[in-house]
PDB file of C-alpha atoms and ligand atoms in Angstrom:
ATOM      1  CA  UNK A  26       5.770  14.491 -18.595  1.00 98.00           C
ATOM      2  CA  UNK A  27       2.888  13.107 -20.638  1.00 98.00           C
ATOM      3  CA  UNK A  28      -0.522  12.976 -18.961  1.00 98.00           C
ATOM      4  CA  UNK A  29      -2.713  10.263 -20.412  1.00 98.00           C
ATOM      5  CA  UNK A  30      -6.261   9.237 -19.638  1.00 98.00           C
ATOM      6  CA  UNK A  31      -7.310   6.966 -22.488  1.00 98.00           C
ATOM      7  CA  UNK A  32      -6.345   3.311 -22.287  1.00 98.00           C
ATOM      8  CA  UNK A  33      -5.758   2.898 -26.040  1.00 98.00           C
ATOM      9  CA  UNK A  34      -3.416   5.896 -26.150  1.00 98.00           C
ATOM     10  CA  UNK A  35      -1.480   4.582 -23.168  1.00 98.00           C
ATOM     11  CA  UNK A  36      -1.054   1.195 -24.848  1.00 98.00           C
ATOM     12  CA  UNK A  37       0.237   2.860 -28.011  1.00 98.00           C
ATOM     13  CA  UNK A  38       2.821   4.912 -26.084  1.00 98.00           C
ATOM     14  CA  UNK A  39       3.922   1.859 -24.076  1.00 98.00           C
ATOM     15  CA  UNK A  40       4.330  -0.097 -27.319  1.00 98.00           C
ATOM     16  CA  UNK A  41       6.633   2.616 -28.687  1.00 98.00           C
ATOM     17  CA  UNK A  42       8.648   2.773 -25.446  1.00 98.00           C
ATOM     18  CA  UNK A  43       9.118  -1.011 -25.584  1.00 98.00           C
ATOM     19  CA  UNK A  44      10.043  -0.859 -29.275  1.00 98.00           C
ATOM     20  CA  UNK A  45      12.845   1.540 -28.332  1.00 98.00           C
ATOM     21  CA  UNK A  46      14.118  -1.083 -25.882  1.00 98.00           C
ATOM     22  CA  UNK A  47      13.535   1.090 -22.802  1.00 98.00           C
ATOM     23  CA  UNK A  48      12.830  -0.426 -19.400  1.00 98.00           C
ATOM     24  CA  UNK A  49       9.672   0.709 -17.616  1.00 99.00           C
ATOM     25  CA  UNK A  50       9.395   1.379 -13.876  1.00 99.00           C
ATOM     26  CA  UNK A  51       5.839   1.718 -12.551  1.00 99.00           C
ATOM     27  CA  UNK A  52       4.374   3.208  -9.373  1.00 99.00           C
ATOM     28  CA  UNK A  53       0.598   2.723  -9.050  1.00 99.00           C
ATOM     29  CA  UNK A  54      -1.055   5.117  -6.578  1.00 98.00           C
ATOM     30  CA  UNK A  55      -4.420   6.481  -5.560  1.00 98.00           C
ATOM     31  CA  UNK A  56      -2.995  10.008  -5.603  1.00 98.00           C
ATOM     32  CA  UNK A  57      -2.754  12.700  -2.921  1.00 98.00           C
ATOM     33  CA  UNK A  58       0.956  12.032  -3.142  1.00 98.00           C
ATOM     34  CA  UNK A  59       3.278  12.196  -0.168  1.00 98.00           C
ATOM     35  CA  UNK A  60       6.965  11.560   0.383  1.00 98.00           C
ATOM     36  CA  UNK A  61       6.314   7.786   0.535  1.00 98.00           C
ATOM     37  CA  UNK A  62       5.031   7.796  -3.065  1.00 98.00           C
ATOM     38  CA  UNK A  63       7.800  10.162  -4.147  1.00 98.00           C
ATOM     39  CA  UNK A  64      10.526   7.914  -2.767  1.00 98.00           C
ATOM     40  CA  UNK A  65       9.034   4.961  -4.730  1.00 98.00           C
ATOM     41  CA  UNK A  66       8.982   7.161  -7.829  1.00 98.00           C
ATOM     42  CA  UNK A  67      12.566   8.333  -7.350  1.00 98.00           C
ATOM     43  CA  UNK A  68      13.719   4.705  -7.134  1.00 98.00           C
ATOM     44  CA  UNK A  69      11.606   3.764 -10.171  1.00 99.00           C
ATOM     45  CA  UNK A  70      13.203   6.643 -12.084  1.00 98.00           C
ATOM     46  CA  UNK A  71      16.725   5.690 -11.016  1.00 98.00           C
ATOM     47  CA  UNK A  72      16.337   1.992 -11.863  1.00 98.00           C
ATOM     48  CA  UNK A  73      14.524   2.299 -15.207  1.00 99.00           C
ATOM     49  CA  UNK A  74      14.675   4.231 -18.478  1.00 98.00           C
ATOM     50  CA  UNK A  75      11.011   5.310 -18.420  1.00 99.00           C
ATOM     51  CA  UNK A  76       8.947   5.983 -15.303  1.00 98.00           C
ATOM     52  CA  UNK A  77       5.173   5.663 -15.272  1.00 99.00           C
ATOM     53  CA  UNK A  78       2.928   6.478 -12.323  1.00 99.00           C
ATOM     54  CA  UNK A  79      -0.817   6.081 -12.152  1.00 99.00           C
ATOM     55  CA  UNK A  80      -3.451   7.796 -10.075  1.00 98.00           C
ATOM     56  CA  UNK A  81      -6.717   5.926  -9.803  1.00 98.00           C
ATOM     57  CA  UNK A  82      -8.942   5.906  -6.733  1.00 98.00           C
ATOM     58  CA  UNK A  83     -10.144   2.383  -7.345  1.00 98.00           C
ATOM     59  CA  UNK A  84     -13.808   2.018  -6.334  1.00 98.00           C
ATOM     60  CA  UNK A  85     -13.495  -1.771  -6.322  1.00 98.00           C
ATOM     61  CA  UNK A  86     -11.205  -1.855  -3.267  1.00 98.00           C
ATOM     62  CA  UNK A  87     -13.458   0.251  -1.021  1.00 98.00           C
ATOM     63  CA  UNK A  88     -16.202  -1.433   0.993  1.00 97.00           C
ATOM     64  CA  UNK A  89     -19.669  -0.066   1.680  1.00 96.00           C
ATOM     65  CA  UNK A  90     -19.417   2.806   4.176  1.00 94.00           C
ATOM     66  CA  UNK A  91     -15.675   3.256   3.568  1.00 96.00           C
ATOM     67  CA  UNK A  92     -14.050   6.487   2.402  1.00 96.00           C
ATOM     68  CA  UNK A  93     -14.208   6.176  -1.415  1.00 97.00           C
ATOM     69  CA  UNK A  94     -16.100   9.467  -1.843  1.00 96.00           C
ATOM     70  CA  UNK A  95     -14.032  11.319   0.765  1.00 95.00           C
ATOM     71  CA  UNK A  96     -10.630   9.938  -0.275  1.00 97.00           C
ATOM     72  CA  UNK A  97      -8.385  13.027  -0.606  1.00 97.00           C
ATOM     73  CA  UNK A  98      -7.776  14.180  -4.170  1.00 97.00           C
ATOM     74  CA  UNK A  99      -5.555  17.016  -5.439  1.00 98.00           C
ATOM     75  CA  UNK A 100      -4.571  16.442  -9.032  1.00 98.00           C
ATOM     76  CA  UNK A 101      -2.902  19.804  -9.542  1.00 98.00           C
ATOM     77  CA  UNK A 102      -0.539  19.273  -6.634  1.00 98.00           C
ATOM     78  CA  UNK A 103       0.081  15.627  -7.629  1.00 98.00           C
ATOM     79  CA  UNK A 104       1.018  16.713 -11.133  1.00 98.00           C
ATOM     80  CA  UNK A 105       3.649  19.140  -9.809  1.00 98.00           C
ATOM     81  CA  UNK A 106       5.067  16.533  -7.440  1.00 98.00           C
ATOM     82  CA  UNK A 107       5.215  13.861 -10.158  1.00 98.00           C
ATOM     83  CA  UNK A 108       7.088  16.296 -12.427  1.00 98.00           C
ATOM     84  CA  UNK A 109       9.489  17.143  -9.583  1.00 98.00           C
ATOM     85  CA  UNK A 110      10.702  13.528  -9.429  1.00 98.00           C
ATOM     86  CA  UNK A 111      11.082  13.204 -13.197  1.00 98.00           C
ATOM     87  CA  UNK A 112       7.976  11.150 -13.981  1.00 98.00           C
ATOM     88  CA  UNK A 113       7.774  10.465 -17.723  1.00 99.00           C
ATOM     89  CA  UNK A 114       4.116   9.478 -17.924  1.00 99.00           C
ATOM     90  CA  UNK A 115       1.227  10.077 -15.570  1.00 99.00           C
ATOM     91  CA  UNK A 116      -1.694   7.736 -16.209  1.00 99.00           C
ATOM     92  CA  UNK A 117      -5.105   8.872 -14.991  1.00 98.00           C
ATOM     93  CA  UNK A 118      -7.683   6.326 -16.119  1.00 98.00           C
ATOM     94  CA  UNK A 119     -11.382   6.852 -15.457  1.00 98.00           C
ATOM     95  CA  UNK A 120     -13.526   4.331 -13.589  1.00 98.00           C
ATOM     96  CA  UNK A 121     -15.763   4.184 -16.664  1.00 98.00           C
ATOM     97  CA  UNK A 122     -12.899   2.946 -18.839  1.00 98.00           C
ATOM     98  CA  UNK A 123     -11.408   0.651 -16.211  1.00 98.00           C
ATOM     99  CA  UNK A 124     -14.755  -0.949 -15.359  1.00 98.00           C
ATOM    100  CA  UNK A 125     -17.113  -0.426 -18.304  1.00 98.00           C
ATOM    101  CA  UNK A 126     -20.724  -1.597 -18.079  1.00 98.00           C
ATOM    102  CA  UNK A 127     -20.764  -5.391 -18.057  1.00 98.00           C
ATOM    103  CA  UNK A 128     -17.278  -5.698 -16.529  1.00 98.00           C
ATOM    104  CA  UNK A 129     -17.074  -9.234 -15.073  1.00 98.00           C
ATOM    105  CA  UNK A 130     -13.464 -10.308 -14.436  1.00 98.00           C
ATOM    106  CA  UNK A 131     -11.777 -10.347 -11.025  1.00 98.00           C
ATOM    107  CA  UNK A 132      -8.449 -11.564  -9.676  1.00 98.00           C
ATOM    108  CA  UNK A 133      -8.452 -13.291  -6.294  1.00 98.00           C
ATOM    109  CA  UNK A 134      -5.417 -14.397  -4.299  1.00 98.00           C
ATOM    110  CA  UNK A 135      -6.591 -16.906  -1.700  1.00 98.00           C
ATOM    111  CA  UNK A 136      -5.291 -17.619   1.811  1.00 98.00           C
ATOM    112  CA  UNK A 137      -2.876 -14.665   2.133  1.00 98.00           C
ATOM    113  CA  UNK A 138      -5.893 -12.353   1.947  1.00 98.00           C
ATOM    114  CA  UNK A 139      -7.889 -14.037   4.705  1.00 97.00           C
ATOM    115  CA  UNK A 140      -6.350 -12.354   7.747  1.00 96.00           C
ATOM    116  CA  UNK A 141      -5.273  -8.850   8.813  1.00 98.00           C
ATOM    117  CA  UNK A 142      -6.761  -6.217   6.445  1.00 98.00           C
ATOM    118  CA  UNK A 143      -8.471  -8.993   4.470  1.00 97.00           C
ATOM    119  CA  UNK A 144     -10.541  -9.924   7.524  1.00 97.00           C
ATOM    120  CA  UNK A 145     -11.348  -6.314   8.455  1.00 96.00           C
ATOM    121  CA  UNK A 146     -12.125  -5.220   4.898  1.00 97.00           C
ATOM    122  CA  UNK A 147     -13.917  -8.058   3.063  1.00 97.00           C
ATOM    123  CA  UNK A 148     -13.479  -7.790  -0.703  1.00 97.00           C
ATOM    124  CA  UNK A 149     -10.711  -5.197  -0.417  1.00 98.00           C
ATOM    125  CA  UNK A 150      -7.933  -7.379  -1.812  1.00 98.00           C
ATOM    126  CA  UNK A 151     -10.003  -8.599  -4.776  1.00 98.00           C
ATOM    127  CA  UNK A 152     -10.302  -4.925  -5.675  1.00 98.00           C
ATOM    128  CA  UNK A 153      -6.565  -4.373  -5.265  1.00 98.00           C
ATOM    129  CA  UNK A 154      -5.413  -7.450  -7.196  1.00 99.00           C
ATOM    130  CA  UNK A 155      -7.943  -6.859  -9.971  1.00 99.00           C
ATOM    131  CA  UNK A 156      -6.955  -3.244 -10.535  1.00 99.00           C
ATOM    132  CA  UNK A 157      -3.212  -3.900 -10.224  1.00 99.00           C
ATOM    133  CA  UNK A 158      -3.431  -6.836 -12.669  1.00 99.00           C
ATOM    134  CA  UNK A 159      -5.233  -4.535 -15.125  1.00 98.00           C
ATOM    135  CA  UNK A 160      -2.669  -1.764 -14.601  1.00 99.00           C
ATOM    136  CA  UNK A 161       0.207  -4.217 -15.093  1.00 99.00           C
ATOM    137  CA  UNK A 162      -1.410  -5.386 -18.365  1.00 98.00           C
ATOM    138  CA  UNK A 163      -1.760  -1.804 -19.554  1.00 98.00           C
ATOM    139  CA  UNK A 164       1.654  -0.486 -18.492  1.00 98.00           C
ATOM    140  CA  UNK A 165       3.749  -3.680 -19.009  1.00 98.00           C
ATOM    141  CA  UNK A 166       6.334  -2.603 -16.446  1.00 99.00           C
ATOM    142  CA  UNK A 167       9.700  -4.297 -16.010  1.00 99.00           C
ATOM    143  CA  UNK A 168       9.627  -3.263 -12.354  1.00 99.00           C
ATOM    144  CA  UNK A 169       6.755  -2.158 -10.108  1.00 99.00           C
ATOM    145  CA  UNK A 170       7.257  -0.465  -6.745  1.00 99.00           C
ATOM    146  CA  UNK A 171       5.215  -0.754  -3.545  1.00 98.00           C
ATOM    147  CA  UNK A 172       5.748   0.391   0.047  1.00 98.00           C
ATOM    148  CA  UNK A 173       6.149  -1.886   3.043  1.00 98.00           C
ATOM    149  CA  UNK A 174       3.546   0.166   4.930  1.00 98.00           C
ATOM    150  CA  UNK A 175       0.935  -1.907   3.088  1.00 98.00           C
ATOM    151  CA  UNK A 176       2.881  -5.102   3.766  1.00 98.00           C
ATOM    152  CA  UNK A 177      -0.017  -7.488   3.228  1.00 98.00           C
ATOM    153  CA  UNK A 178      -0.897  -5.773  -0.061  1.00 98.00           C
ATOM    154  CA  UNK A 179       2.713  -6.120  -1.226  1.00 98.00           C
ATOM    155  CA  UNK A 180       2.868  -9.832  -0.262  1.00 98.00           C
ATOM    156  CA  UNK A 181      -0.488 -10.527  -1.949  1.00 98.00           C
ATOM    157  CA  UNK A 182       0.619  -8.763  -5.140  1.00 98.00           C
ATOM    158  CA  UNK A 183       3.934 -10.639  -5.104  1.00 98.00           C
ATOM    159  CA  UNK A 184       1.954 -13.892  -4.935  1.00 98.00           C
ATOM    160  CA  UNK A 185      -0.306 -12.775  -7.812  1.00 98.00           C
ATOM    161  CA  UNK A 186       2.739 -11.949  -9.959  1.00 98.00           C
ATOM    162  CA  UNK A 187       4.241 -15.355  -9.168  1.00 98.00           C
ATOM    163  CA  UNK A 188       1.046 -17.390  -9.622  1.00 98.00           C
ATOM    164  CA  UNK A 189       0.004 -15.668 -12.848  1.00 98.00           C
ATOM    165  CA  UNK A 190       3.542 -15.798 -14.303  1.00 98.00           C
ATOM    166  CA  UNK A 191       3.599 -12.057 -14.787  1.00 98.00           C
ATOM    167  CA  UNK A 192       6.815 -10.951 -16.375  1.00 98.00           C
ATOM    168  CA  UNK A 193       7.898  -8.229 -13.966  1.00 98.00           C
ATOM    169  CA  UNK A 194       9.872  -7.628 -10.849  1.00 98.00           C
ATOM    170  CA  UNK A 195       7.853  -6.461  -7.834  1.00 98.00           C
ATOM    171  CA  UNK A 196       9.968  -4.346  -5.513  1.00 98.00           C
ATOM    172  CA  UNK A 197       9.006  -3.562  -1.909  1.00 98.00           C
ATOM    173  CA  UNK A 198      10.642  -0.470  -0.379  1.00 98.00           C
ATOM    174  CA  UNK A 199      10.760   0.559   3.298  1.00 98.00           C
ATOM    175  CA  UNK A 200       7.986   2.627   4.861  1.00 98.00           C
ATOM    176  CA  UNK A 201       8.554   6.382   4.715  1.00 98.00           C
ATOM    177  CA  UNK A 202       7.802   8.045   8.042  1.00 98.00           C
ATOM    178  CA  UNK A 203       7.083  11.502   9.431  1.00 98.00           C
ATOM    179  CA  UNK A 204       9.759  12.907  11.767  1.00 98.00           C
ATOM    180  CA  UNK A 205       7.954  11.467  14.824  1.00 98.00           C
ATOM    181  CA  UNK A 206       7.705   8.037  13.198  1.00 98.00           C
ATOM    182  CA  UNK A 207       4.092   7.967  11.947  1.00 98.00           C
ATOM    183  CA  UNK A 208       3.942   6.042   8.660  1.00 98.00           C
ATOM    184  CA  UNK A 209       3.104   8.395   5.801  1.00 98.00           C
ATOM    185  CA  UNK A 210      -0.358   7.844   4.371  1.00 98.00           C
ATOM    186  CA  UNK A 211      -2.804   9.938   2.376  1.00 96.00           C
ATOM    187  CA  UNK A 212      -5.338   9.130   5.117  1.00 96.00           C
ATOM    188  CA  UNK A 213      -3.266  10.957   7.781  1.00 97.00           C
ATOM    189  CA  UNK A 214      -4.976  14.060   6.431  1.00 96.00           C
ATOM    190  CA  UNK A 215      -8.228  12.972   8.108  1.00 97.00           C
ATOM    191  CA  UNK A 216      -6.688  13.152  11.609  1.00 98.00           C
ATOM    192  CA  UNK A 217      -7.521  16.028  13.934  1.00 97.00           C
ATOM    193  CA  UNK A 218      -4.585  17.814  15.552  1.00 97.00           C
ATOM    194  CA  UNK A 219      -4.982  15.740  18.705  1.00 97.00           C
ATOM    195  CA  UNK A 220      -5.438  12.422  16.867  1.00 97.00           C
ATOM    196  CA  UNK A 221      -2.330  13.176  14.786  1.00 98.00           C
ATOM    197  CA  UNK A 222      -0.355  13.759  18.010  1.00 97.00           C
ATOM    198  CA  UNK A 223      -1.660  10.522  19.547  1.00 97.00           C
ATOM    199  CA  UNK A 224      -1.230   8.404  16.406  1.00 98.00           C
ATOM    200  CA  UNK A 225       2.507   8.134  17.031  1.00 98.00           C
ATOM    201  CA  UNK A 226       1.581   5.467  19.603  1.00 98.00           C
ATOM    202  CA  UNK A 227       1.314   2.947  16.737  1.00 98.00           C
ATOM    203  CA  UNK A 228       4.980   3.026  15.758  1.00 98.00           C
ATOM    204  CA  UNK A 229       6.040   3.511  19.388  1.00 98.00           C
ATOM    205  CA  UNK A 230       4.256   0.316  20.378  1.00 98.00           C
ATOM    206  CA  UNK A 231       5.712  -1.601  17.416  1.00 98.00           C
ATOM    207  CA  UNK A 232       9.189  -0.403  18.420  1.00 98.00           C
ATOM    208  CA  UNK A 233       8.504  -1.442  22.010  1.00 98.00           C
ATOM    209  CA  UNK A 234       7.622  -4.921  20.688  1.00 98.00           C
ATOM    210  CA  UNK A 235      10.925  -4.995  18.829  1.00 97.00           C
ATOM    211  CA  UNK A 236      12.767  -4.066  22.028  1.00 98.00           C
ATOM    212  CA  UNK A 237      10.961  -6.825  23.949  1.00 98.00           C
ATOM    213  CA  UNK A 238      12.026  -9.312  21.285  1.00 97.00           C
ATOM    214  CA  UNK A 239      15.604  -7.966  21.485  1.00 96.00           C
ATOM    215  CA  UNK A 240      15.506  -8.563  25.241  1.00 97.00           C
ATOM    216  CA  UNK A 241      14.622 -12.184  24.566  1.00 97.00           C
ATOM    217  CA  UNK A 242      10.826 -12.194  24.942  1.00 98.00           C
ATOM    218  CA  UNK A 243       9.515 -14.810  22.504  1.00 98.00           C
ATOM    219  CA  UNK A 244       5.936 -15.323  23.638  1.00 98.00           C
ATOM    220  CA  UNK A 245       3.586 -13.687  21.115  1.00 98.00           C
ATOM    221  CA  UNK A 246       0.707 -13.249  23.596  1.00 98.00           C
ATOM    222  CA  UNK A 247       3.011 -11.400  26.006  1.00 98.00           C
ATOM    223  CA  UNK A 248       4.175  -9.042  23.264  1.00 98.00           C
ATOM    224  CA  UNK A 249       0.646  -8.487  21.968  1.00 98.00           C
ATOM    225  CA  UNK A 250      -0.588  -7.744  25.507  1.00 98.00           C
ATOM    226  CA  UNK A 251       2.122  -5.089  25.945  1.00 98.00           C
ATOM    227  CA  UNK A 252       1.173  -3.474  22.610  1.00 98.00           C
ATOM    228  CA  UNK A 253      -2.549  -3.555  23.455  1.00 97.00           C
ATOM    229  CA  UNK A 254      -1.874  -1.912  26.816  1.00 97.00           C
ATOM    230  CA  UNK A 255       0.229   0.848  25.281  1.00 98.00           C
ATOM    231  CA  UNK A 256      -2.193   1.626  22.464  1.00 97.00           C
ATOM    232  CA  UNK A 257      -5.287   1.546  24.637  1.00 94.00           C
ATOM    233  CA  UNK A 258      -3.792   4.286  26.815  1.00 95.00           C
ATOM    234  CA  UNK A 259      -3.751   6.662  23.826  1.00 96.00           C
ATOM    235  CA  UNK A 260      -6.865   8.840  23.713  1.00 93.00           C
ATOM    236  CA  UNK A 261      -9.303   8.002  20.915  1.00 92.00           C
ATOM    237  CA  UNK A 262      -7.313   4.939  19.725  1.00 97.00           C
ATOM    238  CA  UNK A 263      -9.158   1.676  18.999  1.00 97.00           C
ATOM    239  CA  UNK A 264      -7.315  -1.393  17.769  1.00 97.00           C
ATOM    240  CA  UNK A 265      -8.920  -2.928  14.683  1.00 97.00           C
ATOM    241  CA  UNK A 266      -6.407  -5.760  14.565  1.00 97.00           C
ATOM    242  CA  UNK A 267      -3.005  -6.604  15.939  1.00 98.00           C
ATOM    243  CA  UNK A 268      -1.297  -9.708  14.601  1.00 98.00           C
ATOM    244  CA  UNK A 269       2.115 -11.310  14.738  1.00 98.00           C
ATOM    245  CA  UNK A 270       2.457 -13.572  11.708  1.00 98.00           C
ATOM    246  CA  UNK A 271       5.107 -15.255   9.588  1.00 97.00           C
ATOM    247  CA  UNK A 272       6.155 -13.423   6.420  1.00 96.00           C
ATOM    248  CA  UNK A 273       5.486 -16.362   4.071  1.00 94.00           C
ATOM    249  CA  UNK A 274       1.886 -17.353   4.674  1.00 96.00           C
ATOM    250  CA  UNK A 275       0.887 -14.570   7.080  1.00 97.00           C
ATOM    251  CA  UNK A 276      -0.264 -17.153   9.640  1.00 97.00           C
ATOM    252  CA  UNK A 277      -0.334 -16.299  13.363  1.00 97.00           C
ATOM    253  CA  UNK A 278       2.663 -17.346  15.442  1.00 98.00           C
ATOM    254  CA  UNK A 279       2.759 -18.373  19.080  1.00 98.00           C
ATOM    255  CA  UNK A 280       6.510 -17.827  19.405  1.00 97.00           C
ATOM    256  CA  UNK A 281       8.674 -15.145  17.801  1.00 96.00           C
ATOM    257  CA  UNK A 282      11.144 -16.956  15.587  1.00 93.00           C
ATOM    258  CA  UNK A 283      12.799 -16.403  12.216  1.00 94.00           C
ATOM    259  CA  UNK A 284      11.271 -13.541  10.304  1.00 96.00           C
ATOM    260  CA  UNK A 285       7.926 -12.257  11.487  1.00 97.00           C
ATOM    261  CA  UNK A 286       5.582  -9.394  10.732  1.00 98.00           C
ATOM    262  CA  UNK A 287       3.942  -7.395  13.500  1.00 98.00           C
ATOM    263  CA  UNK A 288       1.026  -5.646  11.852  1.00 98.00           C
ATOM    264  CA  UNK A 289      -1.562  -3.355  13.361  1.00 98.00           C
ATOM    265  CA  UNK A 290      -4.597  -1.409  12.218  1.00 98.00           C
ATOM    266  CA  UNK A 291      -5.711   1.272  14.647  1.00 98.00           C
ATOM    267  CA  UNK A 292      -8.698   3.571  14.383  1.00 97.00           C
ATOM    268  CA  UNK A 293      -8.601   7.168  15.566  1.00 97.00           C
ATOM    269  CA  UNK A 294     -12.199   8.235  15.362  1.00 95.00           C
ATOM    270  CA  UNK A 295     -13.263   7.170  11.859  1.00 94.00           C
ATOM    271  CA  UNK A 296      -9.709   7.145  10.491  1.00 96.00           C
ATOM    272  CA  UNK A 297      -8.127   3.723  10.195  1.00 97.00           C
ATOM    273  CA  UNK A 298      -4.320   3.680  10.089  1.00 98.00           C
ATOM    274  CA  UNK A 299      -2.114   0.663   9.427  1.00 98.00           C
ATOM    275  CA  UNK A 300       1.540   0.073  10.166  1.00 98.00           C
ATOM    276  CA  UNK A 301       3.920  -2.842  10.627  1.00 98.00           C
ATOM    277  CA  UNK A 302       7.486  -3.858  11.303  1.00 98.00           C
ATOM    278  CA  UNK A 303       9.392  -6.956  10.278  1.00 97.00           C
ATOM    279  CA  UNK A 304      11.422  -8.651  13.007  1.00 96.00           C
ATOM    280  CA  UNK A 305      14.239 -11.084  12.429  1.00 94.00           C
ATOM    281  CA  UNK A 306      15.329 -13.136  15.440  1.00 93.00           C
TER     282      UNK A 306
HETATM  283  O1  PAF B 404      -1.685   1.175  -2.316  1.00 66.05           O
HETATM  284  C1  PAF B 404      -2.479   1.793  -3.058  1.00 66.05           C
HETATM  285  O2  PAF B 404      -2.443   3.024  -3.177  1.00 66.05           O
HETATM  286  C2  PAF B 404      -3.522   1.022  -3.843  1.00 66.05           C
HETATM  287  O3  PAF B 404      -3.987  -0.067  -3.119  1.00 66.05           O
HETATM  288  C3  PAF B 404      -3.030   0.582  -5.240  1.00 66.05           C
HETATM  289  C4  PAF B 404      -1.871  -0.375  -5.149  1.00 66.05           C
HETATM  290  C5  PAF B 404      -2.622   1.809  -6.048  1.00 66.05           C
HETATM  291  C6  PAF B 404      -4.172  -0.117  -5.984  1.00 66.05           C
HETATM  292  O4  PAF B 404      -5.277   0.692  -6.140  1.00 66.05           O
END
């Protein structure tokens, strides 16, 4: 596995890989890898000739007072894990090279970014789309892999790829979960023992919503009320948002019909966790 920091060196290697006619699968991450990242990387490895992963804790997507400084980092462990899934190239750019003095270009996807995490974290998605557009330009992947846990991020990036005519296939893979159902996230590390135990209420309430829909409940307010009630009973849990939206424009629904996304962000103390399920009725 090659470990590369400099942008010019990366571009040279990518040029050679392309010259050899190899396909490139890419998994961008912010590091502190878990099984969710590894499953994306395994698929990227299986579906492509050359697998690239990046680790970059992107300052641009963190708001003031968010956890940029505290975001968990463990490069040594990440390196071992990346090797264990057959990564060919690990890209570790610096913030100085990604955003040199005078940097002035940003990518903004409108509308899709207005609700859910976009409303709770103003500016977050401009940071995500800008860095991912830059990474796509540097790595030139044939396929790039993202998890459904960050469903809005994946939909926004899919729109960016489409609108900017980027020549790659964006693949969204199912959320990887702990044995009790909690969606894997690097931020789970922040949870205290008790918060970790209680955090399972998020997926339990989403599953309860699915059951209600299976039983024929179609009214969105009724389903949201049931989720609110269940989550508010969990100690320390505070709902940041809970939305039931369509999967095209991410607009709120009044009735469950067709394909819809139930997405929630819940805070346990200072730790904000997100999760979602897609329903098809
Ligand atoms: O999902 C993440 O880890 C980040 O938002 C991403 C896509 C690597 C961009 O920084």
